[in-house]
Coordinates of C-alpha atoms and ligand atoms in Angstrom, one line a residue:
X1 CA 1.6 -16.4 -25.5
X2 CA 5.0 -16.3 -25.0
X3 CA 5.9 -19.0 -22.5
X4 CA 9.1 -18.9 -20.4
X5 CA 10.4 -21.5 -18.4
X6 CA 13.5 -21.1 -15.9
X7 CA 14.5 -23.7 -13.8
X8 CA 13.0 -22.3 -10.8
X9 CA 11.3 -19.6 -8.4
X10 CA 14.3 -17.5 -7.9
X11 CA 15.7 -17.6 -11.7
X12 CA 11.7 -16.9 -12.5
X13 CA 11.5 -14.2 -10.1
X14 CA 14.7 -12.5 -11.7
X15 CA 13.6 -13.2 -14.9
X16 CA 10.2 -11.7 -14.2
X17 CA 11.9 -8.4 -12.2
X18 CA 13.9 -8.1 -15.5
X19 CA 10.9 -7.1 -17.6
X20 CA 9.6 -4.8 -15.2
X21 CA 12.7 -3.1 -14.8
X22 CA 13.1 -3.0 -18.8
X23 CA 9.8 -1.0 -18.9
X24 CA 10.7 0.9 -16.0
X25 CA 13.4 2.3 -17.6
X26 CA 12.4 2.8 -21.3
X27 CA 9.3 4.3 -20.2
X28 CA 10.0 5.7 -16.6
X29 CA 6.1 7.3 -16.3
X30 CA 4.8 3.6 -17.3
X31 CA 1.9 2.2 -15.1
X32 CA 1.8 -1.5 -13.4
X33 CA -0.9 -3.8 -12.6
X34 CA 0.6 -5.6 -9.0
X35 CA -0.5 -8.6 -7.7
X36 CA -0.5 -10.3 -4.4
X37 CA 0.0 -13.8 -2.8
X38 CA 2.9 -16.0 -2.6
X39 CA 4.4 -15.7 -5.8
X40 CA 5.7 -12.3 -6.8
X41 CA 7.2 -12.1 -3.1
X42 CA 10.8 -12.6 -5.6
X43 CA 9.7 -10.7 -8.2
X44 CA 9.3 -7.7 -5.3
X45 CA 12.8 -8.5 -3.7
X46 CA 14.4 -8.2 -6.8
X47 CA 13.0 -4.8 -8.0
X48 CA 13.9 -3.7 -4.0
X49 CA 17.7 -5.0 -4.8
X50 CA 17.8 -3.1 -8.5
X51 CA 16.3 0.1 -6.8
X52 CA 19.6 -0.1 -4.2
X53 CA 21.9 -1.2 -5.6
X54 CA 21.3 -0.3 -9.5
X55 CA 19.2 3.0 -8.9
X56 CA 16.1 1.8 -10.7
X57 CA 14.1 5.2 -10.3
X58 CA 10.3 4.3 -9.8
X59 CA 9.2 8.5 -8.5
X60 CA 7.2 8.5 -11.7
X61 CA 5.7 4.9 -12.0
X62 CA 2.2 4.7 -11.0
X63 CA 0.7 1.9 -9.9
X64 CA -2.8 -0.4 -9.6
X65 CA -3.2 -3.5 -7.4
X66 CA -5.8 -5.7 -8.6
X67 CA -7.5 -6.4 -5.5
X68 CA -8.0 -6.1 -1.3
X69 CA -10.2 -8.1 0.9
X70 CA -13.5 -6.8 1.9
X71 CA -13.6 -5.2 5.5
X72 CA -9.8 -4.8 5.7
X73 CA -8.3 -2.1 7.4
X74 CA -5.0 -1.2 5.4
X75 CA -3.0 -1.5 8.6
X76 CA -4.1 -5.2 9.0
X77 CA -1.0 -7.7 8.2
X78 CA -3.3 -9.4 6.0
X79 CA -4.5 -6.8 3.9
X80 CA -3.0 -6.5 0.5
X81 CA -2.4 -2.6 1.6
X82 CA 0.0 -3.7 4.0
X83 CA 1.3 -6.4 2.2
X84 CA 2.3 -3.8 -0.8
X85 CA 3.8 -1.7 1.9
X86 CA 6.3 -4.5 3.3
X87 CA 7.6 -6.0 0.3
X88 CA 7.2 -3.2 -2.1
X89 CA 6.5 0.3 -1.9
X90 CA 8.9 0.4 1.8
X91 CA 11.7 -0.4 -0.4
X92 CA 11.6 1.9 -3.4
X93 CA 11.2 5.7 -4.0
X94 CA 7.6 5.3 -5.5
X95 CA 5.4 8.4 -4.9
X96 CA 2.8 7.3 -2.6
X97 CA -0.1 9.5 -4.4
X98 CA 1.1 7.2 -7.6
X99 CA -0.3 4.4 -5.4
X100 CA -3.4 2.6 -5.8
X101 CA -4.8 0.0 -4.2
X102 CA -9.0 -0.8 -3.9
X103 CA -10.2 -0.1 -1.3
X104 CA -11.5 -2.7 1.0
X105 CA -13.6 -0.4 3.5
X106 CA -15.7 1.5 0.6
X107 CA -19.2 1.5 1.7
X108 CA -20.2 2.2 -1.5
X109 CA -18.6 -0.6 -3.7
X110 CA -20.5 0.4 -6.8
X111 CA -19.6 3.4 -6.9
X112 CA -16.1 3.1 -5.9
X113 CA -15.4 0.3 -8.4
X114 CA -16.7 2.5 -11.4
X115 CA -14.3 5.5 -9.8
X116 CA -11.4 2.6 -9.7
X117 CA -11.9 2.2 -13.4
X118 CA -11.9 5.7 -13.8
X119 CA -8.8 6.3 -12.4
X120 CA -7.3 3.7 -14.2
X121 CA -8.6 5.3 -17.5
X122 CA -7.2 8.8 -16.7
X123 CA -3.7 7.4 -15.8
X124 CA -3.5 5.9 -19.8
X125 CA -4.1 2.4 -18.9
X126 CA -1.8 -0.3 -17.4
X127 CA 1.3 -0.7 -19.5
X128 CA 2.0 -4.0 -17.4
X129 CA -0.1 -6.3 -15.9
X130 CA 1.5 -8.8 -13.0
X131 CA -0.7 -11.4 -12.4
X132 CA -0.4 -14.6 -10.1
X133 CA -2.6 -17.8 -10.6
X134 CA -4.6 -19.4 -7.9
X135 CA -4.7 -22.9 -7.8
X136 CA -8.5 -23.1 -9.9
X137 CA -7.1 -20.9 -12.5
X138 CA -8.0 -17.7 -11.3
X139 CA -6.6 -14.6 -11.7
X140 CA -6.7 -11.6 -9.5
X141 CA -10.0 -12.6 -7.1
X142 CA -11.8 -13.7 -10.1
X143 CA -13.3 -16.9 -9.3
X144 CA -14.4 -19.9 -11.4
X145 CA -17.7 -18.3 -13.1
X146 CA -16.4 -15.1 -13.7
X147 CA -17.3 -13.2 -16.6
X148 CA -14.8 -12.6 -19.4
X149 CA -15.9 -9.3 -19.7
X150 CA -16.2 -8.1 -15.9
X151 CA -15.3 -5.5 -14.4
X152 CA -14.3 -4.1 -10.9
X153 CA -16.9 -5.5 -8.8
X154 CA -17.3 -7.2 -6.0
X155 CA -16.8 -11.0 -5.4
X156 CA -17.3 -14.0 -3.4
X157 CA -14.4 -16.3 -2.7
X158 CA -14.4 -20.1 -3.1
X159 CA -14.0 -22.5 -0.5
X160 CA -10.9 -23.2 -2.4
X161 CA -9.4 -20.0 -2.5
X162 CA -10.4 -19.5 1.5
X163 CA -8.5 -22.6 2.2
X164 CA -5.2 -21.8 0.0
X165 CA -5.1 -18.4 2.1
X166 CA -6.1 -19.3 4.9
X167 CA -2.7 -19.7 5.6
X168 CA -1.7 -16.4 5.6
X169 CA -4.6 -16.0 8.3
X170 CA -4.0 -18.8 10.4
X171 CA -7.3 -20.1 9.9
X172 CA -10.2 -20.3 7.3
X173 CA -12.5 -18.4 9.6
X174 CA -10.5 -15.2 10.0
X175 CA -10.5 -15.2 5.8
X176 CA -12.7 -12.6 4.5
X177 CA -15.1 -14.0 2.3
X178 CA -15.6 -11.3 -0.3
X179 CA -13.1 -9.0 -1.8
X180 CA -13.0 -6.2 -4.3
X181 CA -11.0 -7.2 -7.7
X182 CA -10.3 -6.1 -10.8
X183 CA -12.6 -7.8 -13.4
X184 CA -11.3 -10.0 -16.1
X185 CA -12.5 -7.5 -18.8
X186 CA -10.1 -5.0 -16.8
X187 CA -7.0 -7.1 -16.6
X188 CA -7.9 -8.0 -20.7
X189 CA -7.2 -3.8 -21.1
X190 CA -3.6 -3.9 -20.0
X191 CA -1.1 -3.5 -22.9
X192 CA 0.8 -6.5 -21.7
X193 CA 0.1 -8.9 -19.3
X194 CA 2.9 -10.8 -17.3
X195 CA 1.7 -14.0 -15.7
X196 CA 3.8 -15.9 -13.1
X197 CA 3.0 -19.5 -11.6
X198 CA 5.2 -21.4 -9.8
X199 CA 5.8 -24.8 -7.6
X200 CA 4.3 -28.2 -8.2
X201 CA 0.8 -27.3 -7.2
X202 CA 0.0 -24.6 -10.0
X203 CA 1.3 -26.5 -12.7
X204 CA -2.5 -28.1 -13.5
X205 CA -4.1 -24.7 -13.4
X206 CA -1.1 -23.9 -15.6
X207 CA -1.8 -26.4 -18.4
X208 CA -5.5 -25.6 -18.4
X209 CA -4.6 -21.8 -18.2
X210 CA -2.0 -22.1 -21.6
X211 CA -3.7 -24.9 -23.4
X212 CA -7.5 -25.8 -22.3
X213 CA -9.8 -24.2 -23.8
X214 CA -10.8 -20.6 -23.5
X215 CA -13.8 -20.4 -20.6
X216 CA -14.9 -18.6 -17.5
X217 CA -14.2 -21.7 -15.0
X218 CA -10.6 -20.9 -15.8
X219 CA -10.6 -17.5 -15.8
X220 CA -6.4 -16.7 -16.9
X221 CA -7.8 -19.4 -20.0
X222 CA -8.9 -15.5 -21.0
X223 CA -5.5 -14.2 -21.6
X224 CA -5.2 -16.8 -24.4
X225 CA -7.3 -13.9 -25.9
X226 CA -4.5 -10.8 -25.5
X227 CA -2.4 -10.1 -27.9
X228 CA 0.9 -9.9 -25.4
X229 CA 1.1 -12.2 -23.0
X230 CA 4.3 -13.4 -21.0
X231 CA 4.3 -16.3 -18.6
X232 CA 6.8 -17.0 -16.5
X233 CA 7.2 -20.3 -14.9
X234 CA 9.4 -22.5 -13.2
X235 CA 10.4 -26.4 -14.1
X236 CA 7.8 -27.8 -11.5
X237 CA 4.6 -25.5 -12.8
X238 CA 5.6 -26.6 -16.3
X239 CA 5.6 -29.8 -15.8
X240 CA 1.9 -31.1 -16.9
X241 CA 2.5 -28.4 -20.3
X242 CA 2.4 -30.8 -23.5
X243 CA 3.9 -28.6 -25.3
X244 CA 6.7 -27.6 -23.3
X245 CA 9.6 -28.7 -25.5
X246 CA 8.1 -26.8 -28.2
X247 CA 7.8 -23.8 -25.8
X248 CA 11.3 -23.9 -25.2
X249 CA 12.4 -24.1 -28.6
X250 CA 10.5 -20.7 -29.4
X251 CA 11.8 -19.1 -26.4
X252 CA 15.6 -20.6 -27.6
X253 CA 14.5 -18.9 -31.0
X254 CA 13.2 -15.7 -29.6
X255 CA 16.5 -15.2 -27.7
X256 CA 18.3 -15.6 -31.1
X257 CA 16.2 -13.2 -32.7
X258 CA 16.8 -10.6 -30.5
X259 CA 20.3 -11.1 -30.0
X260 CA 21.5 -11.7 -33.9
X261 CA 18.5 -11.1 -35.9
X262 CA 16.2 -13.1 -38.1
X263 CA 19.5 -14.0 -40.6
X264 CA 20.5 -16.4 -37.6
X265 CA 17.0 -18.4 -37.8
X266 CA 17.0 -18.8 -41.7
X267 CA 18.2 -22.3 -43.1
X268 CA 21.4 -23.3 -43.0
X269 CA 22.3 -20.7 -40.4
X270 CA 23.3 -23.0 -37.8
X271 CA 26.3 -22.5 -36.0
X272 CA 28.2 -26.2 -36.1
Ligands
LIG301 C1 -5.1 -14.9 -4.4 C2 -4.9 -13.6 -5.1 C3 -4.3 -13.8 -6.5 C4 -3.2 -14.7 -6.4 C5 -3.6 -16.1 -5.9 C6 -2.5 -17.1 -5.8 O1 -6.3 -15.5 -4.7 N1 -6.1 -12.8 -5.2 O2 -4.0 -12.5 -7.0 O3 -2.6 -14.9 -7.7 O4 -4.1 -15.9 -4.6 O5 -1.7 -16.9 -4.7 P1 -0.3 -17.4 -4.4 O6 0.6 -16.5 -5.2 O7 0.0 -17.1 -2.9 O8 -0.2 -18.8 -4.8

């Protein structure tokens, strides 16, 4: 895992945005994994601001959200549809038949989860993964419990999870209590996943997520598991890492490397 720690939201947003937008432009057909939630709100703002003011071109990106609510109509507020549609696809020139987002009002979940995975298949896979964390370690809607290996399916929410976004709904009643979500297995399939976590309150699920041990009641533990995984984090979410000075000393490194080459980390190549 490559860990990256910035010294908060907005600089991890940027930074985040920044890797996107490299792939965007090297390979302009590429396909993202989106995510929801509070945290790549930045993220999303910045790719809008590149897009208008730098002309990052997105007409050939497609995309796959990892998850909607059951019994959503995409015109709720709350729906992740809609929530796309604000602070994303409104505010660049994405093709919306390049879109895809489950769909919470299938009335046959089976077979619309297999056809999700199908479609995901027949695009080449996802080149890049953007995944938040909820508070339990989850990613995507893939709760304590989860399989490592699952698939699009089905899930019940957590009293947990209801409670963090109930929030967004005003009240824990009004939050649906199953949702359609890309399984862990799935999200494992991306070539690179990209996994922000910010603020105070994620920085446990961060610790166990980075250095716990791999298991399915921590279900991001699984991307210890993929071979290219970014995190992105601010000071606050890093803050329970034991490791994090040694994290930062890579990421120093790394920068070096790609900057002046390996000559610069080799003995006695420190600049006085
Ligand atoms: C929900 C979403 C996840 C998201 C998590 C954290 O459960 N399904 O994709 O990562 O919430 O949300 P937030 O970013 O608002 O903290």
């Amino acid at each position: 895992m490559r860990i990256i720690i910035e010294p908060d939201y907005e600089a991890g947003s940027r930074r985040a945005a920044q890797l996107i937008a490299h792939l965007v432009r090297q390979k302009p057909d590429c396909v993202l994994g989106l995510a929801t939630g509070g945290t790549p709100l930045g993220v999303y703002r910045e790719l809008a601001r590149m897009h208008r003011e730098e002309g990052l071109d997105f007409s050939r990106v497609t995309t796959f959200n990892l998850d909607e609510y059951v019994g959503l109509d995409p015109t709720h507020p709350q729906s992740y549809r809609f929530f796309m549609q604000q602070h994303l696809f409104d505010h660049i020139n994405i093709d919306p038949s390049r879109i895809n987002i489950p769909d919470g009002r299938a009335l046959d979940f089976e077979r619309f989860c297999r056809s999700y995975e199908e479609r995901i298949r027949e695009a080449g896979g996802i080149d890049l993964q953007l995944l938040g964390l909820g508070r339990d370690g989850h990613i995507a809607f893939n709760e304590p419990g989860s399989s490592l290996g699952s698939r699009t399916r089905l899930k019940m929410l957590t009293p947990e999870t209801i409670r963090d976004n109930a929030r967004f709904f005003g009240s824990e009643e009004l939050v649906p209590r199953l949702a359609v979500t890309m399984g862990v297995g799935t999200i494992l399939e991306a070539r690179r996943c990209l996994l922000l976590a910010f603020g105070e309150a994620k920085a446990d699920a961060v610790q166990r997520t980075v250095e716990g041990p791999v298991t399915a009641q921590v279900t991001a533990s699984a991307l210890q598991l993929h071979r290219d995984v970014v995190v992105v984090l601010d000071e606050a979410a890093a803050s329970r890492l034991e490791r994090r000075e040694y994290y930062r000393q890579m990421e120093q490194a790394q920068m070096r490397l790609e900057q002046e080459g390996i000559r610069a980390l080799l003995p006695g190549s420190e600049r006085s």
